[in-house]
CSV table of C-alpha atoms in Angstrom, one decimal:
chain,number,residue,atom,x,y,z
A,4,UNK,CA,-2.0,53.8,-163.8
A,5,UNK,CA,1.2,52.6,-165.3
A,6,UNK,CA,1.3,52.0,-168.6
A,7,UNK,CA,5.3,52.1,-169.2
A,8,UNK,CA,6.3,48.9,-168.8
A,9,UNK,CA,6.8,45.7,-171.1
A,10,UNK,CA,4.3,43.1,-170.5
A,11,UNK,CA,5.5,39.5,-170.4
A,12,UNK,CA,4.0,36.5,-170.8
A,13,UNK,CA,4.5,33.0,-168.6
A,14,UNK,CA,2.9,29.6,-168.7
A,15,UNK,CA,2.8,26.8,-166.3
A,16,UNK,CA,4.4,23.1,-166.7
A,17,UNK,CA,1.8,20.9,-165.0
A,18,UNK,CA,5.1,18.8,-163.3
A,19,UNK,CA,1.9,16.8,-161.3
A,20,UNK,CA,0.2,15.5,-164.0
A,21,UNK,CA,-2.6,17.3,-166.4
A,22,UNK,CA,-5.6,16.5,-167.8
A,23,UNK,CA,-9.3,18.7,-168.2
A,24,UNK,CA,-10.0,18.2,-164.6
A,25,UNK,CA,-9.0,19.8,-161.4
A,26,UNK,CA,-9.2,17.5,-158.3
A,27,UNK,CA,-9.0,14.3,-159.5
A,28,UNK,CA,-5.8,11.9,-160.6
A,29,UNK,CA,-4.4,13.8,-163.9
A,30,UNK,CA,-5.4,12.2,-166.8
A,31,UNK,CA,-1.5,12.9,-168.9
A,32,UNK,CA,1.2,12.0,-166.9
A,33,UNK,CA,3.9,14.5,-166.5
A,34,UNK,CA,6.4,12.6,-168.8
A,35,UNK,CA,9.4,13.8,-170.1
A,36,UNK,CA,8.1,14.0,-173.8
A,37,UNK,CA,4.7,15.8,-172.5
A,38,UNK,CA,6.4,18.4,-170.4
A,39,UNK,CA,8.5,19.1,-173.3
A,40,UNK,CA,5.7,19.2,-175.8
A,41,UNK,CA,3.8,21.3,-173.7
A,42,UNK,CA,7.1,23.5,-173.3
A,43,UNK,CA,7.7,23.9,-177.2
A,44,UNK,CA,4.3,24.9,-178.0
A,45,UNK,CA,3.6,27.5,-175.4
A,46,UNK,CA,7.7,29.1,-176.9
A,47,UNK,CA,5.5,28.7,-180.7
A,48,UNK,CA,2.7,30.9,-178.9
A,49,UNK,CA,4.3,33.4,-177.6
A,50,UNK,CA,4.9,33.2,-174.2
A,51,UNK,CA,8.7,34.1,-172.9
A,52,UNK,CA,8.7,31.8,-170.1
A,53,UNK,CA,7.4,29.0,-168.1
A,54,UNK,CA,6.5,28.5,-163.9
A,55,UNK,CA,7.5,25.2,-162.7
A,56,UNK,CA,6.2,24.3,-159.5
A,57,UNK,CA,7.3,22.8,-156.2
A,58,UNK,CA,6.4,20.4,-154.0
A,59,UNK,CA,5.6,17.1,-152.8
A,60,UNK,CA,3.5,16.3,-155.5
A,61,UNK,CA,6.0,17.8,-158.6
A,62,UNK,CA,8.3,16.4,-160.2
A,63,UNK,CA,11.6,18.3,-159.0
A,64,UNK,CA,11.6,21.9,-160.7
A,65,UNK,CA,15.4,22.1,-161.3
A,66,UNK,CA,15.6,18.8,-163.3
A,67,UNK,CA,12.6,19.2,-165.4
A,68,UNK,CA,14.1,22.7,-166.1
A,69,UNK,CA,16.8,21.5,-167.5
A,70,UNK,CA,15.1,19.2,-169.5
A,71,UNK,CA,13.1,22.0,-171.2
A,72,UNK,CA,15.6,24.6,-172.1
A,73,UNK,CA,17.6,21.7,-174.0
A,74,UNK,CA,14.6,21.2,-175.8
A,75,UNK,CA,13.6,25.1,-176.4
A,76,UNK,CA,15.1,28.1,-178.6
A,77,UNK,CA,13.9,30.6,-176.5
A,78,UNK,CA,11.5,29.8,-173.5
A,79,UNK,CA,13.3,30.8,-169.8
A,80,UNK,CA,12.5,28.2,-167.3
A,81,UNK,CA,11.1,29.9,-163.8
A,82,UNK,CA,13.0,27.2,-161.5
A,83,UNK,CA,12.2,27.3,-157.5
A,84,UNK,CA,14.7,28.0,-154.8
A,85,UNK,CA,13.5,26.5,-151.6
A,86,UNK,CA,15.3,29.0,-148.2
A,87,UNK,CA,16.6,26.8,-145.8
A,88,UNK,CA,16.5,23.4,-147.8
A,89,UNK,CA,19.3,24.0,-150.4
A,90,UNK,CA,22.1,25.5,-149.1
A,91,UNK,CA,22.4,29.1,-150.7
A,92,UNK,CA,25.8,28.9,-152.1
A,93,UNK,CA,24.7,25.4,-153.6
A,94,UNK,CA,21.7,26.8,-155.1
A,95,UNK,CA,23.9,30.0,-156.3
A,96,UNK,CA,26.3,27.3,-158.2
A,97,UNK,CA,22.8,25.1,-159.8
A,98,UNK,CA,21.6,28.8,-160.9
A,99,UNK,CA,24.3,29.4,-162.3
A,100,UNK,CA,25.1,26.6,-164.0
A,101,UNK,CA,21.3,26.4,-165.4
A,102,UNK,CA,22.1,30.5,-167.0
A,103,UNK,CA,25.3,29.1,-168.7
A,104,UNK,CA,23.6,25.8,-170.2
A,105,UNK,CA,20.3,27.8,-171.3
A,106,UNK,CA,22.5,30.7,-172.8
A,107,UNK,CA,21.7,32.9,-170.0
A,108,UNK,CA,18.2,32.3,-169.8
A,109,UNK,CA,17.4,31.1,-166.4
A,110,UNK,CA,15.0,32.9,-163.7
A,111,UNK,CA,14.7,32.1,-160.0
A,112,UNK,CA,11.6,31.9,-158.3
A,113,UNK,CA,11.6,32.3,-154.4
A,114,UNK,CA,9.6,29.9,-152.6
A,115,UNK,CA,9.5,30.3,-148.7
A,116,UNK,CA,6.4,28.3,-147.5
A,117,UNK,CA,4.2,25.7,-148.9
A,118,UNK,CA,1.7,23.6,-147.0
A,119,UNK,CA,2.7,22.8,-143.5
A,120,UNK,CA,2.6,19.2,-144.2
A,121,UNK,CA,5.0,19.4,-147.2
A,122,UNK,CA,7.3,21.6,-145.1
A,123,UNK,CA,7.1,19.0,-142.5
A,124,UNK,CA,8.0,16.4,-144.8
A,125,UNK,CA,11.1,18.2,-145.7
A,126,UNK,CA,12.2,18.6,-142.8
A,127,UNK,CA,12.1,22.5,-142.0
A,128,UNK,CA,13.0,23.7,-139.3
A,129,UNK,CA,10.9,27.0,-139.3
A,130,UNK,CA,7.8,24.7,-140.9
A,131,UNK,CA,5.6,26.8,-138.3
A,132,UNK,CA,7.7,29.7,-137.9
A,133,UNK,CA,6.0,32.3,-141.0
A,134,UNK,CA,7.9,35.3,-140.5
A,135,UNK,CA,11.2,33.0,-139.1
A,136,UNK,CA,11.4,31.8,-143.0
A,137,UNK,CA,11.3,35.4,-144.4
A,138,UNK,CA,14.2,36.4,-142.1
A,139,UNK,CA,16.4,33.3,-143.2
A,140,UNK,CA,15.0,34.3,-147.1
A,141,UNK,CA,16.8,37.4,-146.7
A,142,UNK,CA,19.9,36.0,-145.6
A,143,UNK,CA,19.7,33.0,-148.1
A,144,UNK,CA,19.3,35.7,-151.1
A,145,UNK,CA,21.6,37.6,-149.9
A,146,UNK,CA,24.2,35.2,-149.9
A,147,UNK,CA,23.0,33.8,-153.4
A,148,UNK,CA,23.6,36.8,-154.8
A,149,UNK,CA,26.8,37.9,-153.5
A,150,UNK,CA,28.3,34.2,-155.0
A,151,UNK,CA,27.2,34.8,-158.0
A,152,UNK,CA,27.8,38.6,-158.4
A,153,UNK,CA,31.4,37.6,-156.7
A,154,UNK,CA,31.9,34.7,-158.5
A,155,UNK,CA,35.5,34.1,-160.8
A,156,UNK,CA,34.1,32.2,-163.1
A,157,UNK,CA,35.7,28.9,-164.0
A,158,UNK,CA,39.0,28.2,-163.5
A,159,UNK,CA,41.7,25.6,-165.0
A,160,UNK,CA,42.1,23.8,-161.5
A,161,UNK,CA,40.0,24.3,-158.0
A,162,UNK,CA,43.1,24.9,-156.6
A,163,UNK,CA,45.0,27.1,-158.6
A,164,UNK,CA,43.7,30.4,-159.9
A,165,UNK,CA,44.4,31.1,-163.7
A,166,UNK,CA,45.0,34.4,-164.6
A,167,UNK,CA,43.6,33.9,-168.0
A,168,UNK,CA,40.7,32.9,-166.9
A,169,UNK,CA,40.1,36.2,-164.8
A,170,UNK,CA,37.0,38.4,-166.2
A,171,UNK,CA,37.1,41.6,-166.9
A,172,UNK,CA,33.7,43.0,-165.5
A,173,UNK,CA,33.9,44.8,-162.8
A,174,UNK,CA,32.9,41.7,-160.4
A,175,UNK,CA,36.2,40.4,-160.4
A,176,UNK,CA,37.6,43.5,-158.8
A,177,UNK,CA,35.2,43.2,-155.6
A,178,UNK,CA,36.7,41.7,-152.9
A,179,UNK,CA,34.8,38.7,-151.5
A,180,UNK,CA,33.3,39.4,-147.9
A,181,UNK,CA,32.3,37.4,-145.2
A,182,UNK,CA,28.9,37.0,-144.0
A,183,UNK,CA,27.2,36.7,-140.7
A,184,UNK,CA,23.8,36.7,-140.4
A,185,UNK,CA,21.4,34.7,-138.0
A,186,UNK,CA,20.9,31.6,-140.0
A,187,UNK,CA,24.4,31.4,-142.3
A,188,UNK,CA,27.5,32.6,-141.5
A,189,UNK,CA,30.3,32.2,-144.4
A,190,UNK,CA,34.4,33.4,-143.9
A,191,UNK,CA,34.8,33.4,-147.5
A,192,UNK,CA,33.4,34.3,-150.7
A,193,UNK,CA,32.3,31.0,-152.3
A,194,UNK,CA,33.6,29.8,-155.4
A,195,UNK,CA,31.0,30.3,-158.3
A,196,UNK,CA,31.2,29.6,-162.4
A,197,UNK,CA,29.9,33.1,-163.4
A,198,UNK,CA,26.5,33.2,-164.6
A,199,UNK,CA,25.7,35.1,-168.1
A,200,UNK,CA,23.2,37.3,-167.1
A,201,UNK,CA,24.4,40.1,-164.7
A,202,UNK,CA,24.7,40.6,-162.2
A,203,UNK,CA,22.8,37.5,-161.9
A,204,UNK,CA,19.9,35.9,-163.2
A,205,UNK,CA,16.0,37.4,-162.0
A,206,UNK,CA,14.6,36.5,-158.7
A,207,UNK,CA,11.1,36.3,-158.1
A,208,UNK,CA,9.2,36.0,-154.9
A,209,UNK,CA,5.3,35.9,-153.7
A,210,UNK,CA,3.6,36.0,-150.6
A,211,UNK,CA,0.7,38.7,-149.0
A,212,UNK,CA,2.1,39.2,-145.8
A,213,UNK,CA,4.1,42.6,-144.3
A,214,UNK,CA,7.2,40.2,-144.2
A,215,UNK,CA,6.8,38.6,-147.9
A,216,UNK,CA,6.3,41.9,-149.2
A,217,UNK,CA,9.4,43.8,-147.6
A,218,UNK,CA,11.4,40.9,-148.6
A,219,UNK,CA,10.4,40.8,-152.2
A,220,UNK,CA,11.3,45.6,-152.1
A,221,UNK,CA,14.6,44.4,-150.8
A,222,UNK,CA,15.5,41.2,-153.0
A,223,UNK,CA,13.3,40.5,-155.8
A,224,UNK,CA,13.2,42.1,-159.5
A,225,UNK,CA,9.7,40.7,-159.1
A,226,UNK,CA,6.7,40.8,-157.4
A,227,UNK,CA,3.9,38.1,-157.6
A,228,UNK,CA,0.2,37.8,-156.2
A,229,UNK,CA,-1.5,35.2,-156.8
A,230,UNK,CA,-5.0,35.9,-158.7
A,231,UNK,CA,-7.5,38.3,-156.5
A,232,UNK,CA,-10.4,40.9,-158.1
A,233,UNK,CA,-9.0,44.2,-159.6
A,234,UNK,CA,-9.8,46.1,-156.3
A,235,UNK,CA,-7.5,43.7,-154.0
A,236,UNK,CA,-4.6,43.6,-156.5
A,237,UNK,CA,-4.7,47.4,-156.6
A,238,UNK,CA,-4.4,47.6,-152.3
A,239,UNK,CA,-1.7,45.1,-152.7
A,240,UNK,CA,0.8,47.1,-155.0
A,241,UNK,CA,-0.2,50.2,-153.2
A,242,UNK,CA,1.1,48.2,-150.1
A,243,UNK,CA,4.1,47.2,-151.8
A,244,UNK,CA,4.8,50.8,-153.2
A,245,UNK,CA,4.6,52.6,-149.2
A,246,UNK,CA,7.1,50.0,-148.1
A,247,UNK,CA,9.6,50.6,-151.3
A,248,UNK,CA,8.9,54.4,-150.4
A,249,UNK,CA,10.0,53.2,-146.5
A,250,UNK,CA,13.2,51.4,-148.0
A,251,UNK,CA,14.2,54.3,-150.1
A,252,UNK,CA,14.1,56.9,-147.3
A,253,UNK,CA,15.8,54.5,-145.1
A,254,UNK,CA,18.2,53.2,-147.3
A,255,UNK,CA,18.5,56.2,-149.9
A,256,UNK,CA,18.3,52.6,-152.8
A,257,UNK,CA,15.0,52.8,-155.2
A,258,UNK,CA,14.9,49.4,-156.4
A,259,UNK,CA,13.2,48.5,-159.2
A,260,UNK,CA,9.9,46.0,-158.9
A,261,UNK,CA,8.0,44.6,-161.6
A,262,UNK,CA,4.7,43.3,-160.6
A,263,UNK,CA,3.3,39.8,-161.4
A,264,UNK,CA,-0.1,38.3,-161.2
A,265,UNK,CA,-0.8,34.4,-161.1
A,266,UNK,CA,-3.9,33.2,-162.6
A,267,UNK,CA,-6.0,30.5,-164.3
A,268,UNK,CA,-7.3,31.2,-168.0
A,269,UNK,CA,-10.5,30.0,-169.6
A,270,UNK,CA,-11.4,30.9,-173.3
A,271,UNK,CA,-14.0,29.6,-175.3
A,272,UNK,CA,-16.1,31.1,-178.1
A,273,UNK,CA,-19.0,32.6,-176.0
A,274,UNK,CA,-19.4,33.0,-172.5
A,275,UNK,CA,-21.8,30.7,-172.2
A,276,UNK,CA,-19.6,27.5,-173.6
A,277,UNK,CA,-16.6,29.3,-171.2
A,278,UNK,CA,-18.6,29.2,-167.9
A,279,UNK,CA,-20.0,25.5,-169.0
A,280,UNK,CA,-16.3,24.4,-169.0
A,281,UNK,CA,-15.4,26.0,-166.1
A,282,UNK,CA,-18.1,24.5,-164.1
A,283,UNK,CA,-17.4,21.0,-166.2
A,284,UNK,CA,-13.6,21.4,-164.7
A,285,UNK,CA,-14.6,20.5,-160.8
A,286,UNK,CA,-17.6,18.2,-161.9
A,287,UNK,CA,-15.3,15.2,-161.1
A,288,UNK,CA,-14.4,16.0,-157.7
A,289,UNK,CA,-15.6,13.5,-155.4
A,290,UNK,CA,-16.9,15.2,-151.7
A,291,UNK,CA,-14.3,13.5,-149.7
A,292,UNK,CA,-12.0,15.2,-151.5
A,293,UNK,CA,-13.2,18.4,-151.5
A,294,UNK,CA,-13.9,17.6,-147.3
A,295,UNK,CA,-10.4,16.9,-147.5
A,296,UNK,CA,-9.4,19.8,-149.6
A,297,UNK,CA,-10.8,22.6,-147.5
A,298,UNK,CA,-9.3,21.3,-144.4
A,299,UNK,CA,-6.1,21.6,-145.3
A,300,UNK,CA,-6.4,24.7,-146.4
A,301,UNK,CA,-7.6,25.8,-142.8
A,302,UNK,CA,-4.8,24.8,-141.7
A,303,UNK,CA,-2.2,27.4,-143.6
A,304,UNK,CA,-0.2,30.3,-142.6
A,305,UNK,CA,0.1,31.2,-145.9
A,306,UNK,CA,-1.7,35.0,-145.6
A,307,UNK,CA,-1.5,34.3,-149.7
A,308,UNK,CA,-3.5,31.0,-149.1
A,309,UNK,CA,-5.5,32.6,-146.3
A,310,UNK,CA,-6.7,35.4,-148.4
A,311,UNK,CA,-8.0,33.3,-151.5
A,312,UNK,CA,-9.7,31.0,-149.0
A,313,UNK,CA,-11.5,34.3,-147.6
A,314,UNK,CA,-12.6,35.0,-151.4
A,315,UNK,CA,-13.9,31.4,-151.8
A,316,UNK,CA,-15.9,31.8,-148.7
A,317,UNK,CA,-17.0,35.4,-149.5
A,318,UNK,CA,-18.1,34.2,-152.9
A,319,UNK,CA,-20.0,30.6,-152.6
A,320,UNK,CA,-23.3,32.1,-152.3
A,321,UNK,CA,-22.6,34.0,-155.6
A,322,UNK,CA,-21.6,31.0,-157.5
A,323,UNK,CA,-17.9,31.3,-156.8
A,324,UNK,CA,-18.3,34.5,-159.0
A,325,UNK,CA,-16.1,37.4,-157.4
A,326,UNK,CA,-16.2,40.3,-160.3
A,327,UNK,CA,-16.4,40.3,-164.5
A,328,UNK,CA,-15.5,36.9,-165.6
A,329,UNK,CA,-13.6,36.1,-162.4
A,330,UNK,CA,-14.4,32.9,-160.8
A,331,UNK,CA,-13.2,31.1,-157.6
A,332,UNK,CA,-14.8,28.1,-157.7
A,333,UNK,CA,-11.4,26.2,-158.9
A,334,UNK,CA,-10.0,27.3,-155.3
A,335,UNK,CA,-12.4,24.5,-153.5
A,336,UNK,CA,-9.8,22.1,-154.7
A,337,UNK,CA,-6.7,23.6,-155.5
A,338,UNK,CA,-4.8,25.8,-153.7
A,339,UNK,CA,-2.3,28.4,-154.8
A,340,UNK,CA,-3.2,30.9,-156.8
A,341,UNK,CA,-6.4,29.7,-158.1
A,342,UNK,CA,-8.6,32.3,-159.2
A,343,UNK,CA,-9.9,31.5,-163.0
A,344,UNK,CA,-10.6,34.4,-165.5
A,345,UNK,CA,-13.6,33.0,-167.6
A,346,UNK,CA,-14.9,34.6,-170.8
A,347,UNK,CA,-14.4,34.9,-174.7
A,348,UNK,CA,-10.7,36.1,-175.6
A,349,UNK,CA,-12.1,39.6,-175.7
A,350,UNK,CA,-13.2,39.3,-172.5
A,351,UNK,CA,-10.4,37.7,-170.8
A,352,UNK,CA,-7.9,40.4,-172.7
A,353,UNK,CA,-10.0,43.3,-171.1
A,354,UNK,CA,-9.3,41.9,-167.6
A,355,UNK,CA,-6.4,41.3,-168.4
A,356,UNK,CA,-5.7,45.1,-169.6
A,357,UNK,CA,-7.4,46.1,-166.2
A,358,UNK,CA,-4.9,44.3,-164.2
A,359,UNK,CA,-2.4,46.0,-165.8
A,360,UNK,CA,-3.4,48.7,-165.4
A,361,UNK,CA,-3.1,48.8,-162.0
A,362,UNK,CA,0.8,48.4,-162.6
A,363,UNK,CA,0.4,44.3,-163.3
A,364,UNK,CA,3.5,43.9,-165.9
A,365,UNK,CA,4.0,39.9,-166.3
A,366,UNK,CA,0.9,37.0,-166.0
A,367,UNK,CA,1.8,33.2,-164.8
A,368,UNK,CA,-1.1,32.2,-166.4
A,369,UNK,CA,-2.2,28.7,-166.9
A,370,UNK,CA,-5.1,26.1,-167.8
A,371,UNK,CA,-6.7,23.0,-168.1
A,372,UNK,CA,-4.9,20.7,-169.8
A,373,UNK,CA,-1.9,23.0,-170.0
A,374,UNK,CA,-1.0,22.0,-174.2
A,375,UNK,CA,-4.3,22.7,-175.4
A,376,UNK,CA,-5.3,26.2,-173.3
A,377,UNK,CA,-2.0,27.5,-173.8
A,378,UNK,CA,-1.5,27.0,-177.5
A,379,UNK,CA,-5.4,28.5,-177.7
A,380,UNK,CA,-4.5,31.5,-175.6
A,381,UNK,CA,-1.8,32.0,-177.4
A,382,UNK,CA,-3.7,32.5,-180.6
A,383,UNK,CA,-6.8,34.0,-179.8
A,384,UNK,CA,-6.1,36.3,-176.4
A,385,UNK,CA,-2.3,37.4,-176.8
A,386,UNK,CA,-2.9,39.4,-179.8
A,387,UNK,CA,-5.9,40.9,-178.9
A,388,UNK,CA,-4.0,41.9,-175.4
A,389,UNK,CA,-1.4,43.8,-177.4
A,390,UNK,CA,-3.6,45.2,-179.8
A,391,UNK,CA,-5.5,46.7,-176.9
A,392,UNK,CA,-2.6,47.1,-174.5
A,393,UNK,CA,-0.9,49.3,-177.5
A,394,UNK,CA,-4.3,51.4,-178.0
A,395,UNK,CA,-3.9,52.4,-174.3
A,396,UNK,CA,-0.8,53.2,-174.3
A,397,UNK,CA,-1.4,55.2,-177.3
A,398,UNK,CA,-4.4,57.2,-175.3
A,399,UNK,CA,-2.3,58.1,-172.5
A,400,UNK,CA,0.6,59.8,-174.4
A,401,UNK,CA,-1.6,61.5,-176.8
């Protein structure tokens, strides 16, 4: 049990379109003013930051980013880096760039895989090579982070360094190496604007494989799993904590890992009404598409993926029911982390308090339609979270 650490809240920006049902064509387009509307009201609600997603079917995370933290106070937008399709040092300079125009406020968000199609489509290289893309992740974030945590900061002329413009942390005084890795190799430290948060802003990265997880001990400040019952999330950071226990004996470095958990919300007055609506939320979905739907997810090598398609299949006799107010049935037509939490805000705030529990320190949560379900978790669950987060706290110290 750890009860020491902050919990923080993230939303989702539905970048694909939103609407109250899952599997069919969105009925809100993902417009500039909704995205942005859905962006302010989730900052009123509470929640620190949003998720945007990637992928062939979103609009491009980076751009609608950008768009949201001119339009925000406080809200940090989660932006994805894709390994292998931006060039790092490229990627270092957008990230950096996004922290300076958001007042140091941007977060990175590691994505190695997606489907193999969309991979594919984009032209990877290592599009069937799993553990091939967690070997170049390690060398793309390691070069990401040595140009920004090198970086001089910007300079009067690209060819002339200013003196006056020279910082005075203690980045400056490193001297830029080269790097020479399998999949990038650099002779010079690259020239990056110097971001505000140091030594660079937070990296997250998901993924249930050995490889995903070593990767996220050696590079990320924190670790997501998509949405699983209480019993699998707890194998998973105790998988994660024996490999930062490997790392520290072999590297003597104890790097610090929060833990995040992605998930779908439901909250209605009873539990009745909240299962009704979650049932209600696939009632569209036409058979072809969910024929369509499960064979694509066959074909993944996404052990994230693979796992939450073992939990559909484990559960469909059960009615998609996998634990107290945890439902699956979403996952028949939307992949990623799709597990739904469905239950009265009391409800959904004590399995929420379970999760963390188990060491669970920020949700990605989200819901259908995104403006609506986050403005009413906002209200009704996130108090009575911290209300009952606080009273456990309270009882182990006393």
């Amino acid at each position: 049990m750890n009860l020491q650490n902050e919990i923080r809240f993230g939303w989702f920006l539905p970048t694909a379109g939103d609407g109250t049902y899952v599997g069919v064509a969105p009925e809100r387009e993902p417009t500039l003013e909704y995205l942005i509307k859905v962006a302010q009201t989730v900052e009123q609600a509470g929640f620190e930051f949003v998720l945007i997603p990637t992928g062939g079917a979103c609009l491009d995370a980076w751009v609608v980013g950008s768009a949201v933290m001119s339009h925000t106070q406080t809200l940090r937008p989660l932006v994805a880096v894709r390994p292998g399709l931006v060039a790092p040092v490229l990627a270092a300079r957008m990230a950096a760039a996004l922290d300076i125009l958001s007042g140091g406020r941007a977060m990175i968000n590691v994505v190695t895989g997606s489907s193999i199609q969309d991979l594919e489509e984009l032209g990877d290289p290592l599009a069937h090579d799993h553990d091939g893309r967690y070997v170049r992740a390690q060398e793309y974030l390691e070069v990401m982070k040595q140009a920004l945590s090198q970086a001089d900061g910007l300079t009067a002329s690209e060819f002339t360094k200013d003196d006056s413009s020279k910082q005075t942390d203690d980045r400056s005084k490193t001297e830029p190496q080269p790097f020479q890795g399998q999949y990038y190799q650099f002779k010079r430290a690259a020239t990056t604007p110097l971001p505000i948060q140091k030594p660079y802003p937070p990296f997250y990265l998901g993924g249930s494989s050995p490889s995903a997880k070593r990767t996220a001990v050696e590079y990320a400040d924190t670790y997501l799993m998509w949405g699983e019952p209480h019993d699998w999330i707890g194998q998973q950071i105790a998988e994660v904590e024996a490999i930062r226990a490997e790392y520290l004996e072999d590297t003597g470095i104890d790097r610090e890992l929060r833990y995040g958990l992605r998930a779908q919300v439901l909250i209605r007055d009873t539990e009745e009404a909240a299962w009704a609506a979650a049932w209600d939320s696939i009632s569209k979905v036409s058979s072809e598409t969910r024929k369509h739907a499960q064979a694509a997810f066959a074909k993944t090598d996404a052990t994230n993926q693979q796992r939450q398609n073992e939990l559909r299949e484990q559960s469909q006799d059960n009615g998609f029911v996998v634990g107290p107010n945890l439902w699956t049935g979403l996952s028949t037509v939307r992949s990623g982390g799709a597990i739904l939490i469905v239950g009265t805000a009391d409800q959904v705030a004590d399995r929420l308090v379970e999760y963390a529990e188990l060491g669970v320190s920020t949700f990605i949560l989200s819901g259908y339609p995104h403006l609506e379900e986050g403005e009413n978790f906002g209200k009704h669950v996130m108090p009575l979270f911290r209300e009952k987060w606080k009273q456990k706290q309270a009882e182990f110290h006393s």
